[in-house]
Amino acid sequence: MRDILRDIVKIVRAADIGTIKITGENGAVAFQGVDEGRTVILKGNALKPDANFEGVSGIGNLDRLAAILNLYQDPADAVTAARKLRKIRVEKKDANGETILDGAGNPEFEEAEENAIEKFVFSKTKPFKMENNFRVIARNLIPQQFSPKAVDYAVEFTPTAAAIEYLDKMVSVSSGGVFSVKIQEGSNGNNSLFINLGEVGNESLIEFHQDVEGELKNNWSWDISQVNKLLKLASNAILTIGFSDRGMLKITIETGMAQYEFTIPPRQQS
């Protein structure tokens, strides 16, 4: 439980997402999140089952949780989920597990009881006894989550470590906070994806990935700071990036603990 919490907090904080919704069902663990400005949407799942997360709960105050996790790193330290029975409203299901709808086509609800996670309890006994509680957010208080519509990503690839490093250097000296991409002939004679940074007259251009397959017909812009933070997580993970002709950008990160899919809508064009 501690390892997956540490992994989630590390990755999600890099995306500036403040609250995570965690759903545990029959051992499978899934999670969602969205930043305050709705500029990056997360959905993910743990790679291994963990029954400790059973139910629906939310995690906020990630800076405090990260600090607590840092205190409890010894293998002998314990992390448990303290639970409490709560009444909840759930959608009515038929015998086939399908949601029952009313005459207007809206889901019908009924009252149920859930043995919900109330808090995480961190404890250690060596070199002395210590305990910290971290309260989770009840199901009905979790902020609304969003699921982006499925789109086709015309261009997808795994960027090299060198490309990410040089992009980071380029960001540090470029003007403006947005970037766009284009596909054109690169330095090896094949198609490459180029990233264009900065304001008109002060542009910076970098050949980000060579031998690109697919094409992009439309021009979109995204926040470079947000994307750059996520790309720098690739040093300890498998990372892929995808661009859609409809303007959606996707970054998928797989650590040894979980898979995270971040969807970033384009900036509004003026």
Short mmCIF file of C-alpha atoms in Angstrom, two decimals:
data_model
loop_
_atom_site.label_atom_id
_atom_site.label_comp_id
_atom_site.label_asym_id
_atom_site.label_seq_id
_atom_site.Cartn_x
_atom_site.Cartn_y
_atom_site.Cartn_z
CA MET A 1 0.00 0.00 0.00
CA ARG A 2 2.79 2.42 0.91
CA ASP A 3 4.66 1.85 -2.37
CA ILE A 4 1.67 2.57 -4.61
CA LEU A 5 0.78 5.66 -2.55
CA ARG A 6 4.34 6.94 -2.91
CA ASP A 7 4.29 6.28 -6.65
CA ILE A 8 0.94 8.01 -7.19
CA VAL A 9 1.89 11.06 -5.14
CA LYS A 10 5.22 11.49 -6.96
CA ILE A 11 3.74 11.31 -10.46
CA VAL A 12 0.52 13.23 -9.80
CA ARG A 13 2.21 16.15 -8.03
CA ALA A 14 4.32 16.70 -11.14
CA ALA A 15 1.08 17.37 -13.05
CA ASP A 16 -0.12 19.93 -10.45
CA ILE A 17 -3.20 17.82 -9.71
CA GLY A 18 -4.34 18.44 -6.16
CA THR A 19 -6.92 15.69 -5.57
CA ILE A 20 -7.02 12.06 -6.67
CA LYS A 21 -10.05 9.78 -6.76
CA ILE A 22 -9.09 6.15 -6.03
CA THR A 23 -11.43 3.26 -6.81
CA GLY A 24 -10.66 -0.24 -5.57
CA GLU A 25 -12.77 -3.12 -6.87
CA ASN A 26 -11.97 -6.80 -6.36
CA GLY A 27 -8.33 -5.93 -5.83
CA ALA A 28 -7.95 -3.76 -8.95
CA VAL A 29 -6.98 -0.15 -8.21
CA ALA A 30 -7.86 2.71 -10.58
CA PHE A 31 -7.47 6.44 -10.07
CA GLN A 32 -8.49 9.73 -11.65
CA GLY A 33 -7.62 13.38 -11.27
CA VAL A 34 -7.88 16.77 -12.90
CA ASP A 35 -6.04 20.00 -12.16
CA GLU A 36 -7.87 23.12 -11.00
CA GLY A 37 -7.88 24.72 -14.44
CA ARG A 38 -8.98 21.49 -16.15
CA THR A 39 -5.90 21.67 -18.35
CA VAL A 40 -4.68 18.15 -17.64
CA ILE A 41 -6.80 15.05 -17.01
CA LEU A 42 -5.46 11.87 -15.42
CA LYS A 43 -6.66 8.32 -15.47
CA GLY A 44 -4.54 5.40 -14.35
CA ASN A 45 -4.36 2.04 -12.67
CA ALA A 46 -2.06 0.06 -10.43
CA LEU A 47 -0.22 -2.76 -12.20
CA LYS A 48 -0.74 -5.20 -9.32
CA PRO A 49 -3.89 -5.82 -7.23
CA ASP A 50 -4.11 -4.36 -3.75
CA ALA A 51 -7.24 -5.10 -1.71
CA ASN A 52 -6.33 -2.38 0.83
CA PHE A 53 -7.85 0.26 -1.46
CA GLU A 54 -11.25 -1.42 -1.81
CA GLY A 55 -14.05 1.15 -2.18
CA VAL A 56 -14.05 4.76 -3.37
CA SER A 57 -11.99 7.43 -1.64
CA GLY A 58 -10.19 10.65 -2.40
CA ILE A 59 -6.75 11.95 -1.55
CA GLY A 60 -5.96 15.65 -1.24
CA ASN A 61 -3.19 17.65 0.47
CA LEU A 62 -0.57 15.72 -1.48
CA ASP A 63 2.34 17.79 -0.13
CA ARG A 64 1.56 16.62 3.41
CA LEU A 65 1.09 13.02 2.29
CA ALA A 66 4.44 13.12 0.48
CA ALA A 67 6.13 14.41 3.65
CA ILE A 68 4.54 11.65 5.75
CA LEU A 69 5.57 8.96 3.26
CA ASN A 70 9.12 10.29 3.45
CA LEU A 71 9.11 9.66 7.21
CA TYR A 72 8.01 6.04 6.87
CA GLN A 73 10.50 4.46 4.48
CA ASP A 74 11.82 1.63 6.62
CA PRO A 75 10.53 -1.80 5.47
CA ALA A 76 9.39 -2.44 9.05
CA ASP A 77 7.13 0.64 9.06
CA ALA A 78 3.43 -0.10 8.68
CA VAL A 79 0.74 1.62 6.62
CA THR A 80 -2.87 0.53 7.10
CA ALA A 81 -6.30 1.76 6.01
CA ALA A 82 -8.65 2.49 8.91
CA ARG A 83 -12.27 2.03 7.83
CA LYS A 84 -15.68 3.29 8.92
CA LEU A 85 -19.20 2.31 7.84
CA ARG A 86 -20.83 5.10 5.84
CA LYS A 87 -24.18 5.41 4.09
CA ILE A 88 -23.86 6.23 0.38
CA ARG A 89 -26.11 6.71 -2.66
CA VAL A 90 -25.40 4.32 -5.50
CA GLU A 91 -26.96 3.74 -8.89
CA LYS A 92 -29.55 0.97 -9.02
CA LYS A 93 -28.49 -2.04 -11.08
CA ASP A 94 -30.54 -4.76 -12.73
CA ALA A 95 -29.77 -8.49 -12.68
CA ASN A 96 -27.24 -7.99 -15.48
CA GLY A 97 -25.41 -5.22 -13.67
CA GLU A 98 -26.79 -2.49 -15.95
CA THR A 99 -27.82 0.88 -14.52
CA ILE A 100 -31.60 1.26 -14.11
CA LEU A 101 -32.94 4.46 -15.68
CA ASP A 102 -36.06 6.43 -14.87
CA GLY A 103 -38.63 7.61 -17.43
CA ALA A 104 -36.46 10.60 -18.34
CA GLY A 105 -33.42 8.43 -18.96
CA ASN A 106 -31.60 9.40 -15.76
CA PRO A 107 -30.01 6.86 -13.39
CA GLU A 108 -32.07 5.78 -10.38
CA PHE A 109 -30.34 5.72 -7.00
CA GLU A 110 -30.69 3.79 -3.77
CA GLU A 111 -29.08 3.98 -0.34
CA ALA A 112 -26.34 1.50 0.57
CA GLU A 113 -23.73 1.05 3.26
CA GLU A 114 -20.00 1.07 2.52
CA ASN A 115 -17.07 0.08 4.71
CA ALA A 116 -15.13 3.12 3.49
CA ILE A 117 -11.56 4.14 4.14
CA GLU A 118 -11.57 6.91 6.74
CA LYS A 119 -7.82 7.48 7.02
CA PHE A 120 -4.39 6.00 6.39
CA VAL A 121 -2.45 5.16 9.54
CA PHE A 122 1.35 5.30 9.36
CA SER A 123 3.32 3.78 12.24
CA LYS A 124 6.83 2.76 13.22
CA THR A 125 8.35 1.17 16.31
CA LYS A 126 12.08 1.67 15.65
CA PRO A 127 14.13 3.51 16.75
CA PHE A 128 11.08 4.73 18.70
CA LYS A 129 7.33 4.58 18.40
CA MET A 130 5.69 7.11 16.08
CA GLU A 131 2.31 7.38 14.35
CA ASN A 132 0.71 9.70 11.81
CA ASN A 133 -2.88 9.73 10.56
CA PHE A 134 -3.85 11.00 7.12
CA ARG A 135 -7.59 11.52 6.56
CA VAL A 136 -8.97 10.70 3.12
CA ILE A 137 -11.85 12.46 1.36
CA ALA A 138 -15.25 10.79 1.57
CA ARG A 139 -16.84 9.59 -1.66
CA ASN A 140 -19.51 12.33 -1.76
CA LEU A 141 -16.95 15.12 -1.26
CA ILE A 142 -14.55 14.14 -4.05
CA PRO A 143 -14.43 16.83 -6.77
CA GLN A 144 -16.10 15.96 -10.05
CA GLN A 145 -13.88 13.99 -12.41
CA PHE A 146 -13.72 14.16 -16.21
CA SER A 147 -13.12 11.54 -18.88
CA PRO A 148 -11.96 12.89 -22.23
CA LYS A 149 -13.59 11.50 -25.34
CA ALA A 150 -11.66 8.80 -27.15
CA VAL A 151 -9.66 10.15 -30.08
CA ASP A 152 -7.15 8.72 -32.54
CA TYR A 153 -3.56 9.78 -31.96
CA ALA A 154 -2.05 10.20 -35.41
CA VAL A 155 1.51 10.46 -34.08
CA GLU A 156 2.83 8.46 -31.12
CA PHE A 157 6.39 7.73 -30.03
CA THR A 158 8.77 7.30 -27.09
CA PRO A 159 11.09 10.33 -26.91
CA THR A 160 14.77 9.77 -26.20
CA ALA A 161 16.38 10.91 -22.95
CA ALA A 162 18.59 13.28 -24.97
CA ALA A 163 15.57 14.90 -26.64
CA ILE A 164 13.87 15.49 -23.28
CA GLU A 165 17.08 16.95 -21.84
CA TYR A 166 17.57 19.37 -24.74
CA LEU A 167 13.92 20.37 -24.73
CA ASP A 168 14.29 21.26 -21.04
CA LYS A 169 17.31 23.41 -21.87
CA MET A 170 15.39 25.06 -24.70
CA VAL A 171 12.46 25.82 -22.37
CA SER A 172 14.80 27.60 -19.94
CA VAL A 173 15.82 30.16 -22.58
CA SER A 174 12.66 30.47 -24.67
CA SER A 175 10.03 33.20 -24.42
CA GLY A 176 6.34 32.48 -23.95
CA GLY A 177 4.65 29.55 -22.25
CA VAL A 178 3.14 27.61 -25.14
CA PHE A 179 4.40 25.35 -27.89
CA SER A 180 3.18 23.84 -31.14
CA VAL A 181 4.44 20.96 -33.25
CA LYS A 182 4.95 20.27 -36.92
CA ILE A 183 6.21 17.35 -38.97
CA GLN A 184 8.74 18.01 -41.69
CA GLU A 185 11.99 16.65 -43.10
CA GLY A 186 14.56 16.24 -40.36
CA SER A 187 18.33 16.11 -40.20
CA ASN A 188 18.47 12.49 -41.38
CA GLY A 189 16.27 13.08 -44.42
CA ASN A 190 13.18 11.39 -42.91
CA ASN A 191 10.19 13.01 -41.24
CA SER A 192 10.82 14.42 -37.79
CA LEU A 193 8.54 16.05 -35.22
CA PHE A 194 9.68 19.58 -34.40
CA ILE A 195 8.60 21.56 -31.34
CA ASN A 196 8.17 25.30 -31.80
CA LEU A 197 8.43 27.41 -28.63
CA GLY A 198 7.93 31.06 -27.87
CA GLU A 199 6.37 34.19 -29.27
CA VAL A 200 6.40 35.36 -32.87
CA GLY A 201 9.82 36.83 -33.58
CA ASN A 202 11.39 35.01 -30.62
CA GLU A 203 10.69 31.42 -31.63
CA SER A 204 12.81 28.47 -30.62
CA LEU A 205 12.75 25.29 -32.71
CA ILE A 206 13.95 21.82 -31.73
CA GLU A 207 13.94 18.56 -33.66
CA PHE A 208 12.35 16.47 -30.92
CA HIS A 209 11.93 13.05 -32.55
CA GLN A 210 13.18 11.52 -35.79
CA ASP A 211 11.65 8.93 -38.11
CA VAL A 212 8.09 9.90 -37.22
CA GLU A 213 5.19 8.00 -38.76
CA GLY A 214 1.80 9.64 -39.30
CA GLU A 215 0.89 13.22 -40.07
CA LEU A 216 -0.71 16.21 -38.39
CA LYS A 217 -2.82 18.49 -40.56
CA ASN A 218 -3.97 21.02 -37.94
CA ASN A 219 -1.98 23.44 -35.80
CA TRP A 220 -2.56 23.45 -32.03
CA SER A 221 -0.79 24.87 -28.98
CA TRP A 222 -0.23 23.48 -25.47
CA ASP A 223 1.29 24.65 -22.20
CA ILE A 224 5.02 23.83 -22.30
CA SER A 225 5.63 24.02 -18.54
CA GLN A 226 3.07 21.34 -17.80
CA VAL A 227 4.28 19.01 -20.54
CA ASN A 228 7.94 19.53 -19.68
CA LYS A 229 7.35 18.50 -16.04
CA LEU A 230 5.73 15.25 -17.16
CA LEU A 231 8.39 14.46 -19.74
CA LYS A 232 11.13 14.76 -17.12
CA LEU A 233 9.54 11.83 -15.24
CA ALA A 234 10.75 9.52 -18.03
CA SER A 235 14.11 8.91 -16.32
CA ASN A 236 12.59 6.21 -14.11
CA ALA A 237 9.66 5.14 -16.28
CA ILE A 238 8.50 4.13 -19.74
CA LEU A 239 6.98 7.20 -21.39
CA THR A 240 5.12 7.69 -24.67
CA ILE A 241 3.64 10.86 -26.11
CA GLY A 242 0.84 11.14 -28.65
CA PHE A 243 -0.63 13.98 -30.71
CA SER A 244 -4.14 14.02 -32.16
CA ASP A 245 -5.23 16.04 -35.17
CA ARG A 246 -8.18 17.13 -33.01
CA GLY A 247 -5.82 18.89 -30.63
CA MET A 248 -5.50 16.40 -27.77
CA LEU A 249 -2.06 15.57 -26.42
CA LYS A 250 -1.49 12.38 -24.45
CA ILE A 251 1.43 11.41 -22.22
CA THR A 252 1.47 7.85 -20.87
CA ILE A 253 3.87 6.97 -18.07
CA GLU A 254 4.41 3.44 -16.80
CA THR A 255 6.41 2.94 -13.63
CA GLY A 256 6.99 -0.37 -11.94
CA MET A 257 3.89 0.29 -9.85
CA ALA A 258 1.25 1.87 -12.09
CA GLN A 259 0.31 3.27 -15.47
CA TYR A 260 -0.70 6.93 -15.79
CA GLU A 261 -2.38 8.50 -18.81
CA PHE A 262 -2.42 12.30 -18.89
CA THR A 263 -4.62 13.97 -21.50
CA ILE A 264 -3.95 17.64 -22.19
CA PRO A 265 -6.48 19.65 -24.23
CA PRO A 266 -5.11 22.39 -26.52
CA ARG A 267 -4.95 26.03 -25.63
CA GLN A 268 -7.88 28.01 -26.99
CA GLN A 269 -6.89 29.58 -30.27
CA SER A 270 -7.43 33.32 -30.54
#
